[in-house]
Coordinates of C-alpha atoms and ligand atoms in Angstrom, one line a residue:
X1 CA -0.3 32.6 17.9
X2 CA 1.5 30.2 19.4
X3 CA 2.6 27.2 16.7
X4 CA 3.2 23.9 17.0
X5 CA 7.1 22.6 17.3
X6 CA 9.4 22.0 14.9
X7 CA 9.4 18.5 14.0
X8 CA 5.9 16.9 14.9
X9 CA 2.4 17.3 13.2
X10 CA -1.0 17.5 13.9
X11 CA -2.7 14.7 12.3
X12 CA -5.9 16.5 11.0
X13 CA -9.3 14.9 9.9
X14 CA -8.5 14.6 6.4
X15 CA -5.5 12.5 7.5
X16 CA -7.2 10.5 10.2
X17 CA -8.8 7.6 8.4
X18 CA -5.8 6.6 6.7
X19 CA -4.0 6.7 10.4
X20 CA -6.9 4.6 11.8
X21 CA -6.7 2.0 8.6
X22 CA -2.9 1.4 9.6
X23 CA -3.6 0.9 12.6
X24 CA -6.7 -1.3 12.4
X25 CA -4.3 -3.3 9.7
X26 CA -1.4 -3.5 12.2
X27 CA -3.1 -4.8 15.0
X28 CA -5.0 -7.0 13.2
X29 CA -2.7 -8.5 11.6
X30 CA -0.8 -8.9 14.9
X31 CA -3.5 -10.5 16.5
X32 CA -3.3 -12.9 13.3
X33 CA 0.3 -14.0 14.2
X34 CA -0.4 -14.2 18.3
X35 CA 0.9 -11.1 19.6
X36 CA -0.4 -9.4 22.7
X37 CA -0.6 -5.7 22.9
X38 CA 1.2 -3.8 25.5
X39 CA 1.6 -0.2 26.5
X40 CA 4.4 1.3 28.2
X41 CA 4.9 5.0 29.1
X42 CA 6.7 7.5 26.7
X43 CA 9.2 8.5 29.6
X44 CA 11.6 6.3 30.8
X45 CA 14.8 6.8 33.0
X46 CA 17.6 7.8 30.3
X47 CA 19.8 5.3 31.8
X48 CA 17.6 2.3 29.8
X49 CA 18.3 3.6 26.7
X50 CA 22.1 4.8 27.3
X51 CA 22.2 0.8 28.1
X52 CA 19.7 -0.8 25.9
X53 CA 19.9 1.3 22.4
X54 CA 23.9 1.8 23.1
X55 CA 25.8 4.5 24.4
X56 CA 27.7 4.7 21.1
X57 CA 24.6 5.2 18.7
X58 CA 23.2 8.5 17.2
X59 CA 20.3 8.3 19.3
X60 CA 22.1 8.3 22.6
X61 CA 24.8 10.6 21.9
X62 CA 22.4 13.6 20.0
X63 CA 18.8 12.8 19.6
X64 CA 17.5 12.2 22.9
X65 CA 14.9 14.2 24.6
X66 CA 16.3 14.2 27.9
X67 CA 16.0 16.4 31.3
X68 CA 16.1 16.3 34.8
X69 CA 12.9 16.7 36.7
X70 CA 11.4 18.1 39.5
X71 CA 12.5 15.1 41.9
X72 CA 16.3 15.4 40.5
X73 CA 15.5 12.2 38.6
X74 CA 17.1 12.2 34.4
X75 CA 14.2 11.2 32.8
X76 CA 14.1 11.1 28.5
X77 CA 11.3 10.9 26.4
X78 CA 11.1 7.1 24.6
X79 CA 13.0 7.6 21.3
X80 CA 12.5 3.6 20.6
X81 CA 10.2 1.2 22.1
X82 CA 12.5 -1.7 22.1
X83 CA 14.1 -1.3 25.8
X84 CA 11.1 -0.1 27.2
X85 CA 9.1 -3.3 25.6
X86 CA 12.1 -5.2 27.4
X87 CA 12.4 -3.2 30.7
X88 CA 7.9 -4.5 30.8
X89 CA 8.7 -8.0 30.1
X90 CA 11.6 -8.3 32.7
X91 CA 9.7 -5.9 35.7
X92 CA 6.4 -8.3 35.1
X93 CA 7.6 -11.3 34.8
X94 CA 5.3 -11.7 31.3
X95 CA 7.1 -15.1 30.7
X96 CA 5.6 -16.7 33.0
X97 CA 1.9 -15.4 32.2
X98 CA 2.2 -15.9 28.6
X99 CA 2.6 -18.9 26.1
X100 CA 4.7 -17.1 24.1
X101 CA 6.1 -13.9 25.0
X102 CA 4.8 -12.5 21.5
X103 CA 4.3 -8.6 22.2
X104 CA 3.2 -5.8 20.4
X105 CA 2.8 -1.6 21.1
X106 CA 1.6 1.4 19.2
X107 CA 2.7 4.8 20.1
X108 CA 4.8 8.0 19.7
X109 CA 8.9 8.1 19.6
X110 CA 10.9 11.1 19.7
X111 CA 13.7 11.9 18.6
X112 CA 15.7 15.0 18.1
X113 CA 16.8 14.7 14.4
X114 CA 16.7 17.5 11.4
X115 CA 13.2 17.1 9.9
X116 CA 12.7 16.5 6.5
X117 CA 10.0 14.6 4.7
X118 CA 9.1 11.3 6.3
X119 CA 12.1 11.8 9.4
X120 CA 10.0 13.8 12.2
X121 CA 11.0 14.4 15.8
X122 CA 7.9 13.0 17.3
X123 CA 6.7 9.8 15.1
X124 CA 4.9 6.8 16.0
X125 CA 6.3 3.2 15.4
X126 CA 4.2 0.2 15.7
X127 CA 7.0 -2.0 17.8
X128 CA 6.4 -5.9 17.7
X129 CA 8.7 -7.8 19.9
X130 CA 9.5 -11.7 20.7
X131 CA 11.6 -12.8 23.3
X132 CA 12.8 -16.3 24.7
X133 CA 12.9 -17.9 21.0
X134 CA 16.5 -18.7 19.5
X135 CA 14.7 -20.9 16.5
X136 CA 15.4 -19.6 13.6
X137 CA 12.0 -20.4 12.4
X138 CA 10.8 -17.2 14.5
X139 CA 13.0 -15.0 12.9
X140 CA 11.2 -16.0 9.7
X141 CA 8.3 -15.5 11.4
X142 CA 8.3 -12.0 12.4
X143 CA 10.2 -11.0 9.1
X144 CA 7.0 -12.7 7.6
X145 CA 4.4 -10.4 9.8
X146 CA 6.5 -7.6 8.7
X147 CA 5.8 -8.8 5.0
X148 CA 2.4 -9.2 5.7
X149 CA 1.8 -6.2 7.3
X150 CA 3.0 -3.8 4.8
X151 CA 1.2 -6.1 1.6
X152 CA -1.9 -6.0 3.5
X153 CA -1.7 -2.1 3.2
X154 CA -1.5 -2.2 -0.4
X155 CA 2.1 -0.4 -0.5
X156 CA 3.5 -1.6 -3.6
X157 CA 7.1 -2.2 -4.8
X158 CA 8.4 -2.1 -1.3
X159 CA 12.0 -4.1 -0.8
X160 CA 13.0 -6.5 1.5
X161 CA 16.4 -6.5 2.9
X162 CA 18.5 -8.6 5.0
X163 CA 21.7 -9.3 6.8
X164 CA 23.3 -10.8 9.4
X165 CA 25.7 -9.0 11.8
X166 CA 27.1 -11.7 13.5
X167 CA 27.4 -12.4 17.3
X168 CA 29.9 -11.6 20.2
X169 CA 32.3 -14.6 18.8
X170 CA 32.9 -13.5 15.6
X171 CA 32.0 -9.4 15.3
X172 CA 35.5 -8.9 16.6
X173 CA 36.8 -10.8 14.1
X174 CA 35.2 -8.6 11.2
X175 CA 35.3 -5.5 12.8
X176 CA 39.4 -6.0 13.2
X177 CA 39.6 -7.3 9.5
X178 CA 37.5 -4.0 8.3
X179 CA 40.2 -1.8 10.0
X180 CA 42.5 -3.5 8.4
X181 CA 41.3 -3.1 5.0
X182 CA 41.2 0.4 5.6
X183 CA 44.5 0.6 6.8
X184 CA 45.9 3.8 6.2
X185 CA 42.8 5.1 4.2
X186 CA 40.9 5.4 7.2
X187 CA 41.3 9.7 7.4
X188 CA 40.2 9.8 3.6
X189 CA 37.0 9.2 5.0
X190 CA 34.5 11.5 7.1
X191 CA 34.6 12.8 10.3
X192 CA 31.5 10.2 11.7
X193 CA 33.0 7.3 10.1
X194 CA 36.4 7.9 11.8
X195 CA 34.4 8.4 15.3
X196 CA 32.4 5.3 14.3
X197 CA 35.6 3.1 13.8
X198 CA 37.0 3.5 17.3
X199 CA 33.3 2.8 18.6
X200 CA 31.7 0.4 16.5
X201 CA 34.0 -0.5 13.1
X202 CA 30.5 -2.3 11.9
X203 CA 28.4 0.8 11.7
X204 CA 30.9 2.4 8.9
X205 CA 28.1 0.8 6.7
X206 CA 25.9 3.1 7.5
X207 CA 27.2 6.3 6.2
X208 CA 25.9 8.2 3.3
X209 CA 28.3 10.7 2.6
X210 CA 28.8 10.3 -1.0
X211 CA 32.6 11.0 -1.3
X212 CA 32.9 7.8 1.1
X213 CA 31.4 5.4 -0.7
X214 CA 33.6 4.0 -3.2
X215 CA 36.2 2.9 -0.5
X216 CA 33.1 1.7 1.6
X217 CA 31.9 -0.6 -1.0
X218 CA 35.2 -2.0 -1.5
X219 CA 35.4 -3.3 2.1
X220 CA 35.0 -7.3 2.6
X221 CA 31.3 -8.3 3.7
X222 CA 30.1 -9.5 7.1
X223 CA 28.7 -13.0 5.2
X224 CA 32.0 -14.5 4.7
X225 CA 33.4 -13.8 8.5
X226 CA 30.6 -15.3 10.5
X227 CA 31.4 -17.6 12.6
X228 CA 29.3 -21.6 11.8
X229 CA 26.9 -21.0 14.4
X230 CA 25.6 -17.5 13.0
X231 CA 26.2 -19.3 9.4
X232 CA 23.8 -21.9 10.1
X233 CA 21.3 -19.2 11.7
X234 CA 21.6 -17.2 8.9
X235 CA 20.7 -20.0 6.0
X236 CA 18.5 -21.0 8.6
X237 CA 16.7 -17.7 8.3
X238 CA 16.9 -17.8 4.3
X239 CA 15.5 -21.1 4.2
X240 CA 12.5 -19.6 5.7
X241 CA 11.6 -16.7 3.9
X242 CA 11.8 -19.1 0.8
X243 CA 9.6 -21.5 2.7
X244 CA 7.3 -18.4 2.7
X245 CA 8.3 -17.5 -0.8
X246 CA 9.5 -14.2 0.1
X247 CA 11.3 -12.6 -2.1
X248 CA 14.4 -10.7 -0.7
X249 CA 17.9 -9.2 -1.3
X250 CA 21.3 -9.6 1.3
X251 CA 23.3 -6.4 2.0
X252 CA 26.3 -6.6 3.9
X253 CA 25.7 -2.7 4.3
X254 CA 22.3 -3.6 6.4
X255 CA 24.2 -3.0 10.4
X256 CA 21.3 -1.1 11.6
X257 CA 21.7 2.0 13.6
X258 CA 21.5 0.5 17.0
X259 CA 23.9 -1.6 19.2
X260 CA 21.8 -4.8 20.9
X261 CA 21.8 -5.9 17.4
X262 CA 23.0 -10.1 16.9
X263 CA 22.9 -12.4 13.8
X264 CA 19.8 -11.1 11.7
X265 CA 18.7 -7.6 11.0
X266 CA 16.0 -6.7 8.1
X267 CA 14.4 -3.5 6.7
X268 CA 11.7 -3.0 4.4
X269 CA 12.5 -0.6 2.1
X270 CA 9.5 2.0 0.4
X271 CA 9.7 3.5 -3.4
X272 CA 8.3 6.9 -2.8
X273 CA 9.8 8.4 0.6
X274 CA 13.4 9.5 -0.8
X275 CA 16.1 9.4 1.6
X276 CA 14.2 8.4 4.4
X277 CA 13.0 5.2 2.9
X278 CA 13.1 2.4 5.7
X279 CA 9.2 1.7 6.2
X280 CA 10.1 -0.9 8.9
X281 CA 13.2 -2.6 10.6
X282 CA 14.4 -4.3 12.9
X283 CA 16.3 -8.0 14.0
X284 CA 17.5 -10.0 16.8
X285 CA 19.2 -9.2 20.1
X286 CA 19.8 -12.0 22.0
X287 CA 21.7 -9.9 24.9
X288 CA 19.8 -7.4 25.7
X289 CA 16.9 -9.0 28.0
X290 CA 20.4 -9.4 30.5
X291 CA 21.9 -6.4 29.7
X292 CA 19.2 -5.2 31.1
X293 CA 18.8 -7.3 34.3
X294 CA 16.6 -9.8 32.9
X295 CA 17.0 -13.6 32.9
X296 CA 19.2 -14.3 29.8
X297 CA 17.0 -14.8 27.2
X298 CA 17.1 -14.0 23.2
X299 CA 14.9 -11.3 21.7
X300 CA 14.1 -10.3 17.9
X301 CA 11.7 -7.7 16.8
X302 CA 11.0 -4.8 14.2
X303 CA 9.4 -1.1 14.3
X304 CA 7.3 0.5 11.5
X305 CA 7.6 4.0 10.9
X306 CA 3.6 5.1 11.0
X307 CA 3.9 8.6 9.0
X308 CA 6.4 6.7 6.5
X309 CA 3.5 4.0 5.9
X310 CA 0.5 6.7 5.8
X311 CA 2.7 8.5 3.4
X312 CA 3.1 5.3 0.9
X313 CA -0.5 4.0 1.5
X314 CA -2.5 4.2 -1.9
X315 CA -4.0 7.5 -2.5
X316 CA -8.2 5.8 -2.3
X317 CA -7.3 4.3 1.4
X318 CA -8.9 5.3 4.4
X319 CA -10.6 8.3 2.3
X320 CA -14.1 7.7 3.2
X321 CA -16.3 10.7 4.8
X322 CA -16.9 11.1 8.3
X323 CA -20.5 9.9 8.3
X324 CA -22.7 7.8 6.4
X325 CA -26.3 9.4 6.2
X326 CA -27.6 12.9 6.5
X327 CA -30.7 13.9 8.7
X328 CA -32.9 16.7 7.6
X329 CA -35.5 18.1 9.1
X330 CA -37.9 18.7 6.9
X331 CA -40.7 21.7 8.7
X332 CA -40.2 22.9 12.5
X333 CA -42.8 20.2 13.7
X334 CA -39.9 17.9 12.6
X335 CA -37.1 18.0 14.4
X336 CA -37.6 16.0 18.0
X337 CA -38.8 13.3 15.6
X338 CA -35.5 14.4 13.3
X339 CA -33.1 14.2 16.7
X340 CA -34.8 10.4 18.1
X341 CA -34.3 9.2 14.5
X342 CA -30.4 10.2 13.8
X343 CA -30.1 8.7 17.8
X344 CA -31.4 5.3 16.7
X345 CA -29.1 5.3 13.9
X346 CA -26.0 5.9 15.7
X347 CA -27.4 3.4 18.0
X348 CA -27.5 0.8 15.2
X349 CA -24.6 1.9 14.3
X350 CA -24.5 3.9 11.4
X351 CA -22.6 7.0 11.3
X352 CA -25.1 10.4 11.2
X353 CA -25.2 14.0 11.3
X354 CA -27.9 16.2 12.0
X355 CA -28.2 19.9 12.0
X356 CA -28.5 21.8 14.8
X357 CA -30.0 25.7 15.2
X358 CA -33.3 24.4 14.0
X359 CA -32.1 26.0 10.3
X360 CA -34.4 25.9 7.5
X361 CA -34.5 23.3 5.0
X362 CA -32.8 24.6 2.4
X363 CA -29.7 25.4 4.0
X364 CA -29.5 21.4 6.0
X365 CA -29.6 20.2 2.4
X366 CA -26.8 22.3 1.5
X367 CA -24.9 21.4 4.4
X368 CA -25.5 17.3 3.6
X369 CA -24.3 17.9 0.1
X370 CA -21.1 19.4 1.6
X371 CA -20.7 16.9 3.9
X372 CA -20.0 14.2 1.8
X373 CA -22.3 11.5 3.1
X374 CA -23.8 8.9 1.0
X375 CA -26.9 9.8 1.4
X376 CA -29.9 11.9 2.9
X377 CA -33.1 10.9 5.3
X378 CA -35.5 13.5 5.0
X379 CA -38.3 13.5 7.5
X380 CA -41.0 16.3 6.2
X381 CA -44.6 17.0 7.8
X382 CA -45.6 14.3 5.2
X383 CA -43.5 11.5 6.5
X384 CA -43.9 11.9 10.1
X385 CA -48.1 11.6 9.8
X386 CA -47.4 8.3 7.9
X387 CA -44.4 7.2 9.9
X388 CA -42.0 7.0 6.8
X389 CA -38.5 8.5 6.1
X390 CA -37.6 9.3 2.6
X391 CA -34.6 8.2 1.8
X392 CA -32.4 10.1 -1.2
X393 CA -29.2 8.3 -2.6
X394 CA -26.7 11.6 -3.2
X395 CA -24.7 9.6 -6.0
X396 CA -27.6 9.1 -8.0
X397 CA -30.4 10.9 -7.3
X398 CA -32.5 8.3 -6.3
X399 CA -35.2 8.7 -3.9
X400 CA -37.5 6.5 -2.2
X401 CA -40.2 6.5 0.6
X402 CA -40.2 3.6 3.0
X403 CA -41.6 3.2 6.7
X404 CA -39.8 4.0 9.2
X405 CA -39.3 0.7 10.7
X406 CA -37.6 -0.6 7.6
X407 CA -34.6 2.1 7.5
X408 CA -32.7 0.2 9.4
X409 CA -32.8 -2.8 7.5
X410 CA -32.4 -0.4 3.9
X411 CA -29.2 1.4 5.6
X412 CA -27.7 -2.2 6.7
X413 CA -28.2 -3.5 3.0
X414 CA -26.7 -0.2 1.3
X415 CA -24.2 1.8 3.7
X416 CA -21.0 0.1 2.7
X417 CA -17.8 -0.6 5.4
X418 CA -21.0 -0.9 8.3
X419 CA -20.7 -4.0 10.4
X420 CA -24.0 -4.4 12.6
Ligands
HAM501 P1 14.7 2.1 13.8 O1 15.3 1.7 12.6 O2 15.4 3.2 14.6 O3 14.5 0.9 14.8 O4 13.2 2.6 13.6 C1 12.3 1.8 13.0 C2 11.4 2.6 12.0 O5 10.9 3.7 12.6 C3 12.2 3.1 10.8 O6 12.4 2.2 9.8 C4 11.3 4.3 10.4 O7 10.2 3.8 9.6 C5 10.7 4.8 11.7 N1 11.5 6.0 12.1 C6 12.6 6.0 12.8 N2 13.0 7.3 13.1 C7 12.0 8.1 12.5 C8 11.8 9.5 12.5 N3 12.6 10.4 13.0 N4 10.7 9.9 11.8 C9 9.8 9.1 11.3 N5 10.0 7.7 11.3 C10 11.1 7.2 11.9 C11 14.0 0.9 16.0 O8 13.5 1.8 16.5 C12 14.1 -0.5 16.7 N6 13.5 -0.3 18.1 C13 13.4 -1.5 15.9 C14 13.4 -2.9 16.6 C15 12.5 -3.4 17.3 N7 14.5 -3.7 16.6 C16 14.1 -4.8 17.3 N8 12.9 -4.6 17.8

């Protein structure tokens, strides 16, 4: 037996409806909001992601899934969506076909981390993207989908976080007057944070060795070294999640694993999923669309970890069986009439089963009662010389005979989550 590799899942049928209601919610709810969906191929040249997520990031340096192929070409396997959703807009010119360059994608990532609950090496992300907007009133915006997104699911208690890490005028600043502070109490801390302090001072922030934290949270905070125009920006953005009355809290610690990052960044934090907690983030990048040889334009987006969301989703979502109503065959003579019947129902849209073997009875019955469905049409020697169906309600017990012309109308009143 060959078994599946280390790191990604097979989401199986008792998973799949809770998979399809996040992403029915997501893009829904991005429709809502005006985004477009887009979607882009899970390999990319590496190169787009050494310049787009950062040559100094985690993902660059260890976690890619990255070869050479048959043509000599380095190819890696998407571990983000963000410079891919970039590299689309720039190749296709989508600002000029669209109002607003509102995108959205759904799809797998990978990424070659140590696996734990709710951190897998392939995982899907729904990535929504905006580019070409400096307002902050769009920053709002998209934090506000992000809000939306994750209430509409139900997930309660989740947190939502912000920060603002500044822009090319004044990061320097702060990242010299962090180095500072730490002076000569730099080597106390560990091995990462001292790689991370030649590379990217900022990203210190992110560590979670315990031992390191005290001197980390003694260090001064990105608010008070922003330069006025990310100041404005940033009460700019806080004006508007009030507007919306969001609640939310700052962290100075929020500098987000990757490098395009400018002026706002947000995650929304979940209740249940231990360390791996982030069920969304993201912020703005208002270099990258140049970085990577596009016109210079601004950007700001946010991913959402699916299997972190499916995890947090109430317990009664997405549970319903695979089907609605349960054929049966009741006699031999039965069963063409059995078969056109369950094909006019799935034509009208309702979800059937039927047996197949030409089994007896007894053992259909026993087969609907295991199946879960709401509820049985029997079609016995009885009902096919009158033209009727009975119809037996499994929660209840109920049973009634009606014609057969009137099922339809029966099933459309009673099957509930059927749109006709
Ligand atoms: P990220 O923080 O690396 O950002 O990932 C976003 C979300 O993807 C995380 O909050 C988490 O829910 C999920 N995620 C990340 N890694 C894993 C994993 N190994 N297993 C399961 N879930 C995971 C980005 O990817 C940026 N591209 C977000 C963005 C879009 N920023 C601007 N636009």
């Amino acid at each position: 037996m060959i078994s599946g590799i280390r790191g990604t899942r097979d989401i199986l049928p008792s998973e799949i409806g809770r998979w399809q209601h996040v992403e029915r919610v997501a893009a829904d709810v991005c429709a809502r909001y005006g985004y477009c969906e887009v979607r882009t191929p899970v390999i990319e040249r590496e190169d787009l992601f050494a310049k787009g997520t950062g040559e100094s990031t985690d993902i660059v340096q260890k976690e890619m899934y990255a070869f050479t192929d048959k043509g000599g070409d380095r190819i890696t396997l998407r571990p983000e969506a963000t410079p891919s959703m970039v590299r689309a807009f720039v190749e296709h010119s989508l600002e000029q076909d669209l109002l607003f360059a509102k995108l959205y994608s759904l799809g797998p990532m990978f990424r070659y981390e140590r696996p734990q609950k709710g951190r897998y090496r392939q995982f899907h992300q729904l990535d929504v993207e905006v580019f070409g907007l400096a307002d902050p009133a769009i920053d709002g915006e998209v934090i506000d989908l992000a809000v939306t997104f994750v209430e509409e699911l139900d997930i309660a208690s989740a947190e939502l976080v912000i920060n603002s890490v500044g822009c090319g005028d004044c990061r320097p600043g702060y990242s010299a007057v962090l180095l500072e502070a730490l002076g000569s109490r730099l080597p106390e801390l560990c091995g990462d944070c001292q790689r991370r302090a030649s590379t990217n001072p900022l990203r210190i922030f992110d560590c979670k060795v315990p031992a390191d934290q005290p001197l980390i949270d003694g260090l001064p905070k990105s608010e008070n070294f922003l330069c006025e125009a990310c100041r404005d920006h940033f009460e700019e953005v806080k004006r508007h999640l009030e507007i919306y009355g969001h609640q939310y809290r700052v962290s100075h610690r929020l500098v987000r694993g990757l490098d395009y990052y400018t002026r706002t960044t947000f995650e929304i934090i979940g209740s249940s999923l231990g360390a791996q907690n982030a069920l969304l983030g993201g912020g703005r990048y208002d270099h990258l669309v140049k970085q990577l040889g596009g016109p210079d334009r601004p950007g700001i987006g946010f991913a959402a970890g699916l299997e972190r969301l499916v995890l947090e989703l109430p317990d009664e979502k997405g549970s319903s069986g695979p089907a609605d109503v349960f054929v049966v065959a009741f006699g031999q003579s039965t069963w063409s009439e059995a078969r056109v019947l369950a094909r006019d129902l799935r034509r009208a849209g309702f979800r059937t089963l039927i047996d197949y073997g030409e089994r007896s009875s007894k053992s259909q019955m026993k087969r609907a009662n295991r199946s879960n469905v709401q509820r049985m049409l029997i079609l016995g020697e009885d009902e096919l010389a009158s033209n009727k169906v009975t119809i037996k309600e499994m929660e209840t017990g109920h049973q009634e005979t009606l014609p057969r012309d009137e099922v339809i109308g029966y099933l459309a009143l009673h099957c509930q989550g059927v749109t006709l």
